Amino acid sequence: MTWEAYAIRYGRHDRPAQSNFLLPVADPHDAMPLDYFVWLLRNAEGHEIVVDTGFDAACAEKRGRTLNRSVGDSLRAMDCDPARVRDVVVTHLHYDHAGSIEIFSNAKIHIQDREMAFATGRHMCTGCIRVPFEADHVVSMVRALFADKVQFHDGEGQVAPGVTVHRVGGHSDGLQVVRVETARGPVVIASDAMHFYANGTTGNPFPIIFDLGAMTQGWRIARKLAGGDETRVIPGHDPAVRDRFQQVPGQNGEVVALHLPPVG
Ligand SMILES: [Zn+2]
Ligand SMILES: [Zn+2]
């Protein structure tokens, strides 16, 4: 079973380059904007899987981020009704990946055991680890759990034939990447296992880290899951993704097709 895979940008943040790397960079004050994405997977039978759920307008305002278009509207523009989606993968519970899960009212939410434990456990007593999380998002996950809408995974798991999740940890303890079979081979949505291409290619990590060793191994795991093809590893926040892949017509450059060969 092969799938179409789309990267959908819904927000952005202008920032200096040094904000995106742990180690010093040559030109720390150069502009290096960060994009916020969700991903839509769709097969010929109409099965839709949404990977991550983004942040909403209130969260954007609170954190000084730009919301270009809400995640719900972005999906509807791709002819995907959030209430119809059967499966939602939450790669991890950071604010920019786990908001608005209520709009997916009929979906199973796929998450790693360790991410739920992490977001509700002792490490949330530490401000610098807690800061990328929103209590409301975590509470929404607990509510979904008690409504029997959560599917837990421990390491590797299948969401549907041709779509699997793989825990890498590192950036957040239960961070998982998604591997999807496409017509051009397996594509790995790395999410925050690799924020920018440059984090992986230069070996300079993004500075939000729970386990540095796991984070660096995550780059290798993602590449291996993609069959060693760098063009099939999709970073979670790099604006270059929108240049490297074919734009979907009628989406103002906000959506690109990851299952088609790269163009740049
Ligand atoms: Zn994150
Ligand atoms: Zn993120």
Short mmCIF file of N, CA, C and O and ligand atoms in Angstrom, two decimals, residues 91-97 132 171-172 175 191-192 195 206 208 237, ligand 1:
data_model
loop_
_atom_site.label_atom_id
_atom_site.label_comp_id
_atom_site.label_asym_id
_atom_site.label_seq_id
_atom_site.Cartn_x
_atom_site.Cartn_y
_atom_site.Cartn_z
N THR A 91 3.47 13.25 17.16
CA THR A 91 4.88 12.84 17.26
C THR A 91 5.42 13.08 18.67
O THR A 91 6.23 12.31 19.17
N HIS A 92 4.98 14.17 19.29
CA HIS A 92 5.31 14.47 20.69
C HIS A 92 4.38 15.58 21.14
O HIS A 92 3.64 16.16 20.33
N LEU A 93 4.39 15.88 22.43
CA LEU A 93 3.35 16.74 23.00
C LEU A 93 3.76 18.21 23.12
O LEU A 93 3.10 18.98 23.81
N HIS A 94 4.79 18.65 22.44
CA HIS A 94 5.13 20.08 22.45
C HIS A 94 4.00 20.91 21.84
O HIS A 94 3.22 20.40 21.01
N TYR A 95 3.94 22.19 22.24
CA TYR A 95 2.80 23.05 21.92
C TYR A 95 2.51 23.16 20.43
O TYR A 95 1.36 23.37 20.03
N ASP A 96 3.56 23.05 19.61
CA ASP A 96 3.39 23.26 18.17
C ASP A 96 3.05 21.97 17.43
O ASP A 96 2.97 21.95 16.21
N HIS A 97 2.83 20.89 18.17
CA HIS A 97 2.53 19.58 17.56
C HIS A 97 1.25 18.95 18.09
O HIS A 97 0.81 17.95 17.53
N PRO A 132 8.14 23.92 26.56
CA PRO A 132 7.50 23.71 25.23
C PRO A 132 6.15 22.99 25.30
O PRO A 132 5.54 22.76 24.27
N HIS A 171 14.89 14.78 21.64
CA HIS A 171 14.33 16.13 21.79
C HIS A 171 13.24 16.16 22.88
O HIS A 171 13.18 17.07 23.71
N SER A 172 12.38 15.15 22.86
CA SER A 172 11.39 14.91 23.91
C SER A 172 11.43 13.40 24.15
O SER A 172 11.70 12.64 23.22
N LEU A 175 9.44 11.16 21.70
CA LEU A 175 9.32 11.63 20.31
C LEU A 175 9.35 10.43 19.35
O LEU A 175 10.22 9.57 19.46
N SER A 191 9.76 15.02 11.93
CA SER A 191 9.27 15.95 12.95
C SER A 191 10.48 16.55 13.68
O SER A 191 11.47 16.91 13.04
N ASP A 192 10.42 16.61 15.01
CA ASP A 192 11.50 17.29 15.72
C ASP A 192 12.71 16.39 16.03
O ASP A 192 13.58 16.75 16.81
N HIS A 195 14.93 19.27 13.18
CA HIS A 195 14.15 20.48 12.90
C HIS A 195 14.49 21.04 11.51
O HIS A 195 13.61 21.39 10.74
N PHE A 206 19.45 21.08 17.37
CA PHE A 206 18.49 22.09 17.83
C PHE A 206 18.58 22.13 19.37
O PHE A 206 18.76 21.10 20.02
N ILE A 208 16.62 22.50 22.00
CA ILE A 208 15.67 21.93 22.98
C ILE A 208 15.93 20.42 23.04
O ILE A 208 15.61 19.70 22.09
N HIS A 237 10.77 21.48 10.66
CA HIS A 237 10.56 22.93 10.72
C HIS A 237 11.30 23.72 9.65
O HIS A 237 11.42 24.94 9.78
ZN ZN B 1 9.32 19.78 19.78
#
